[in-house]
Amino acid sequence: MTKEMNKRLWYMTNVKKLVIDNPSIIDEFEWMFLKNLIMKEPIPRLYHIDLVRELLDHLSLIPDKDNIYIKFLEELEKEHEIKDKKIIEVGGGTFPNLAKRISKKLKTGTITVYDPRLSKAEKQTEKMILKREMFTTKTPIKDTNLMIGLMPCKGIEPLINQAINNRIDFMIWLCEGGPHGDYIDYFEYEDEWLDSILSYGKRGVEKNNMGQMKVKHFPKYSEYPIIYNTKKEE
């Protein structure tokens, strides 16, 4: 048996136990899809697929050098001193992997995570508040001074909308979007949607005196960029 196959089987054993212990996290169709991915996709590709990535990171099975959660936090800390921030994370996932890492770095700050998929097995703490609901343009954000999202899918639009309209610093790692098939979609192609997000963010940041909007690409981790506002001088 090859080294790669041993690794796949190790992943499968650990993920299967996690799913058995937490039967509500994925349905039968997702489980079949997950098994197929783990056994057939190139291993580096597994770290790019949200469902697999989230479970493997929860099990501490992603090497640090390939871990997008670590990379996002690294970029966030380059821009912000987060220890005293009141942070909102949109689309934290079934397991709030990013929020857990951030909460360990907080002093007086807090991070509030929004996602209806949050596992009931996850418990909130004094520094990590869990909201098992969708984040919308009407969600209260009083006292928030930083908003983030790591590939929050449909949460991208309300996140950037709330951040810009309330002049709150933000950082978002974008993901697939645009033509979801919903009646509210206005885009035929994903590129159109991506261009609209970038244009809306840039205009909003400049109009509301939030500094400049920056775009960073890290193709090792994703084909989609990180966008954020900054008041720092180059």
Short mmCIF file of C-alpha atoms in Angstrom, two decimals:
data_model
loop_
_atom_site.label_atom_id
_atom_site.label_comp_id
_atom_site.label_asym_id
_atom_site.label_seq_id
_atom_site.Cartn_x
_atom_site.Cartn_y
_atom_site.Cartn_z
CA MET A 1 0.00 0.00 0.00
CA THR A 2 1.36 3.42 -0.95
CA LYS A 3 2.11 6.23 1.49
CA GLU A 4 -0.61 8.33 -0.13
CA MET A 5 -3.23 5.61 0.27
CA ASN A 6 -2.28 5.17 3.92
CA LYS A 7 -2.83 8.88 4.41
CA ARG A 8 -6.25 8.73 2.72
CA LEU A 9 -7.29 5.81 4.91
CA TRP A 10 -6.07 7.66 8.00
CA TYR A 11 -8.15 10.68 7.00
CA MET A 12 -11.17 8.48 6.33
CA THR A 13 -10.89 6.68 9.69
CA ASN A 14 -10.76 9.92 11.64
CA VAL A 15 -13.49 11.67 9.66
CA LYS A 16 -15.79 8.67 9.93
CA LYS A 17 -15.42 8.63 13.72
CA LEU A 18 -16.14 12.37 13.83
CA VAL A 19 -19.29 11.93 11.73
CA ILE A 20 -20.49 9.00 13.86
CA ASP A 21 -19.93 11.02 17.04
CA ASN A 22 -21.71 14.05 15.50
CA PRO A 23 -24.47 12.58 13.29
CA SER A 24 -26.16 15.91 12.66
CA ILE A 25 -23.19 17.61 10.96
CA ILE A 26 -23.74 16.09 7.50
CA ASP A 27 -26.52 14.17 5.80
CA GLU A 28 -26.27 10.82 3.97
CA PHE A 29 -25.68 12.42 0.57
CA GLU A 30 -22.89 14.63 1.95
CA TRP A 31 -21.29 11.59 3.58
CA MET A 32 -21.20 9.71 0.26
CA PHE A 33 -19.79 12.80 -1.42
CA LEU A 34 -17.20 13.21 1.33
CA LYS A 35 -16.00 9.61 1.12
CA ASN A 36 -15.60 9.86 -2.63
CA LEU A 37 -13.57 13.05 -2.32
CA ILE A 38 -11.20 11.72 0.33
CA MET A 39 -10.47 8.53 -1.59
CA LYS A 40 -10.15 10.02 -5.09
CA GLU A 41 -9.17 13.70 -5.05
CA PRO A 42 -5.47 14.66 -5.02
CA ILE A 43 -4.54 15.22 -1.38
CA PRO A 44 -3.53 18.91 -1.77
CA ARG A 45 -6.92 19.51 -3.39
CA LEU A 46 -8.71 18.18 -0.29
CA TYR A 47 -7.53 21.20 1.68
CA HIS A 48 -9.36 23.47 -0.82
CA ILE A 49 -12.79 21.82 -0.56
CA ASP A 50 -14.81 23.45 2.21
CA LEU A 51 -16.55 20.38 3.62
CA VAL A 52 -13.38 18.27 3.71
CA ARG A 53 -11.13 21.13 4.82
CA GLU A 54 -13.34 21.99 7.77
CA LEU A 55 -13.49 18.43 9.09
CA LEU A 56 -9.78 17.75 8.58
CA ASP A 57 -8.80 20.97 10.33
CA HIS A 58 -11.13 20.18 13.22
CA LEU A 59 -9.20 16.92 13.55
CA SER A 60 -5.82 18.74 13.28
CA LEU A 61 -4.96 16.77 10.13
CA ILE A 62 -3.96 19.64 7.82
CA PRO A 63 -0.27 20.57 7.80
CA ASP A 64 0.30 24.14 8.96
CA LYS A 65 1.93 25.08 5.66
CA ASP A 66 -1.26 24.09 3.79
CA ASN A 67 -3.78 25.41 6.31
CA ILE A 68 -5.96 28.27 5.06
CA TYR A 69 -7.21 29.06 8.59
CA ILE A 70 -3.65 29.73 9.71
CA LYS A 71 -2.96 31.80 6.59
CA PHE A 72 -6.07 33.93 7.04
CA LEU A 73 -5.25 34.64 10.67
CA GLU A 74 -1.70 35.52 9.67
CA GLU A 75 -3.01 38.09 7.16
CA LEU A 76 -5.52 39.44 9.68
CA GLU A 77 -2.82 40.02 12.27
CA LYS A 78 -0.67 41.85 9.73
CA GLU A 79 -3.44 44.44 9.48
CA HIS A 80 -4.95 44.48 12.99
CA GLU A 81 -3.97 44.15 16.62
CA ILE A 82 -6.89 41.88 17.43
CA LYS A 83 -6.53 41.22 21.17
CA ASP A 84 -9.03 43.94 22.18
CA LYS A 85 -11.29 43.87 19.10
CA LYS A 86 -15.01 43.15 19.06
CA ILE A 87 -15.12 40.88 16.04
CA ILE A 88 -17.96 39.38 14.01
CA GLU A 89 -17.24 36.34 11.84
CA VAL A 90 -19.80 35.50 9.17
CA GLY A 91 -20.11 31.89 8.02
CA GLY A 92 -18.00 30.23 10.70
CA GLY A 93 -18.89 26.71 9.56
CA THR A 94 -20.06 23.62 11.42
CA PHE A 95 -16.95 23.81 13.56
CA PRO A 96 -15.76 27.39 14.27
CA ASN A 97 -12.13 26.57 13.50
CA LEU A 98 -11.03 30.12 12.72
CA ALA A 99 -12.90 31.66 15.67
CA LYS A 100 -11.27 29.20 18.09
CA ARG A 101 -7.83 30.26 16.92
CA ILE A 102 -8.74 33.93 17.19
CA SER A 103 -10.33 33.55 20.65
CA LYS A 104 -7.02 32.24 22.02
CA LYS A 105 -5.40 35.53 21.05
CA LEU A 106 -8.04 37.80 22.60
CA LYS A 107 -7.56 39.72 25.82
CA THR A 108 -10.60 41.97 26.34
CA GLY A 109 -11.98 41.32 22.87
CA THR A 110 -14.64 38.86 21.71
CA ILE A 111 -15.54 37.08 18.50
CA THR A 112 -19.19 36.43 17.62
CA VAL A 113 -19.70 33.70 15.01
CA TYR A 114 -22.79 33.52 12.78
CA ASP A 115 -23.71 30.29 11.01
CA PRO A 116 -26.92 28.21 11.18
CA ARG A 117 -24.78 25.10 10.60
CA LEU A 118 -22.81 25.48 13.85
CA SER A 119 -22.68 22.11 15.57
CA LYS A 120 -24.66 21.82 18.77
CA ALA A 121 -21.65 20.05 20.22
CA GLU A 122 -19.73 23.32 20.05
CA LYS A 123 -19.95 25.39 23.23
CA GLN A 124 -19.47 29.11 23.39
CA THR A 125 -17.04 30.71 25.79
CA GLU A 126 -16.59 34.10 27.35
CA LYS A 127 -14.58 35.18 24.31
CA MET A 128 -16.32 33.15 21.56
CA ILE A 129 -20.06 33.72 21.16
CA LEU A 130 -21.99 31.37 18.86
CA LYS A 131 -25.04 32.49 16.88
CA ARG A 132 -26.76 29.61 15.11
CA GLU A 133 -28.46 31.85 12.56
CA MET A 134 -27.88 33.54 9.24
CA PHE A 135 -26.11 36.88 9.23
CA THR A 136 -28.17 39.44 7.29
CA THR A 137 -28.19 43.15 6.50
CA LYS A 138 -30.52 43.57 9.50
CA THR A 139 -28.39 41.70 12.05
CA PRO A 140 -27.48 44.04 14.97
CA ILE A 141 -23.76 44.85 15.01
CA LYS A 142 -23.51 47.36 17.86
CA ASP A 143 -19.99 47.95 19.23
CA THR A 144 -18.40 45.81 16.47
CA ASN A 145 -15.09 47.15 15.17
CA LEU A 146 -13.93 44.33 12.89
CA MET A 147 -15.88 42.01 10.55
CA ILE A 148 -14.38 38.94 8.89
CA GLY A 149 -15.33 35.99 6.74
CA LEU A 150 -13.34 33.01 5.50
CA MET A 151 -15.19 31.90 2.36
CA PRO A 152 -18.65 32.64 3.81
CA CYS A 153 -20.45 32.00 0.47
CA LYS A 154 -23.85 33.72 0.57
CA GLY A 155 -22.75 35.62 3.66
CA ILE A 156 -20.35 37.73 1.60
CA GLU A 157 -22.95 40.24 0.40
CA PRO A 158 -24.51 41.07 3.80
CA LEU A 159 -21.07 41.09 5.43
CA ILE A 160 -19.54 43.66 3.08
CA ASN A 161 -22.78 45.63 2.99
CA GLN A 162 -22.94 45.94 6.78
CA ALA A 163 -19.23 46.67 7.09
CA ILE A 164 -19.28 49.49 4.55
CA ASN A 165 -22.58 51.04 5.60
CA ASN A 166 -21.43 51.12 9.23
CA ARG A 167 -17.81 52.03 8.46
CA ILE A 168 -16.42 48.91 10.14
CA ASP A 169 -13.05 47.45 9.16
CA PHE A 170 -13.37 44.15 7.30
CA MET A 171 -11.39 41.29 5.82
CA ILE A 172 -13.02 38.63 3.62
CA TRP A 173 -11.53 35.67 1.82
CA LEU A 174 -13.89 35.38 -1.12
CA CYS A 175 -15.22 32.13 -2.54
CA GLU A 176 -17.59 30.94 -5.22
CA GLY A 177 -20.60 33.18 -5.62
CA GLY A 178 -22.92 34.80 -8.12
CA PRO A 179 -25.30 32.44 -9.90
CA HIS A 180 -26.58 30.39 -6.97
CA GLY A 181 -29.89 29.73 -8.72
CA ASP A 182 -31.83 31.93 -6.29
CA TYR A 183 -34.45 34.37 -7.50
CA ILE A 184 -32.34 37.21 -6.11
CA ASP A 185 -29.36 36.42 -8.36
CA TYR A 186 -28.60 39.01 -10.98
CA PHE A 187 -25.49 37.44 -12.47
CA GLU A 188 -25.19 34.94 -15.28
CA TYR A 189 -21.51 34.22 -14.67
CA GLU A 190 -19.36 34.06 -11.56
CA ASP A 191 -16.86 36.58 -12.94
CA GLU A 192 -19.63 39.16 -13.15
CA TRP A 193 -20.47 38.59 -9.50
CA LEU A 194 -16.82 38.78 -8.43
CA ASP A 195 -16.29 42.04 -10.35
CA SER A 196 -19.39 43.51 -8.73
CA ILE A 197 -18.16 42.65 -5.21
CA LEU A 198 -14.76 44.19 -5.87
CA SER A 199 -16.27 47.32 -7.42
CA TYR A 200 -18.85 47.74 -4.66
CA GLY A 201 -16.21 47.29 -1.97
CA LYS A 202 -13.77 49.74 -3.55
CA ARG A 203 -16.41 52.44 -4.07
CA GLY A 204 -17.85 51.98 -0.58
CA VAL A 205 -14.49 52.10 1.18
CA GLU A 206 -13.48 55.29 -0.64
CA LYS A 207 -16.86 56.99 -0.25
CA ASN A 208 -17.01 56.30 3.51
CA ASN A 209 -13.40 57.32 4.17
CA MET A 210 -12.38 53.83 5.26
CA GLY A 211 -8.95 54.08 3.64
CA GLN A 212 -8.33 51.90 0.61
CA MET A 213 -9.57 48.47 -0.37
CA LYS A 214 -6.77 46.00 -0.97
CA VAL A 215 -6.90 42.71 -2.86
CA LYS A 216 -4.43 39.89 -2.20
CA HIS A 217 -4.11 36.60 -4.05
CA PHE A 218 -2.75 33.37 -2.58
CA PRO A 219 -3.21 30.72 -5.30
CA LYS A 220 -1.68 28.01 -3.12
CA TYR A 221 -4.77 28.16 -0.92
CA SER A 222 -7.53 29.37 -3.26
CA GLU A 223 -8.25 30.84 -6.67
CA TYR A 224 -10.24 33.58 -4.93
CA PRO A 225 -8.66 36.65 -3.28
CA ILE A 226 -8.71 38.22 0.16
CA ILE A 227 -10.22 41.71 0.20
CA TYR A 228 -9.95 44.19 3.07
CA ASN A 229 -9.89 47.87 3.85
CA THR A 230 -6.82 49.52 5.26
CA LYS A 231 -5.92 52.96 6.55
CA LYS A 232 -2.22 52.16 6.64
CA GLU A 233 0.12 54.14 4.42
CA GLU A 234 2.11 52.09 1.94
#
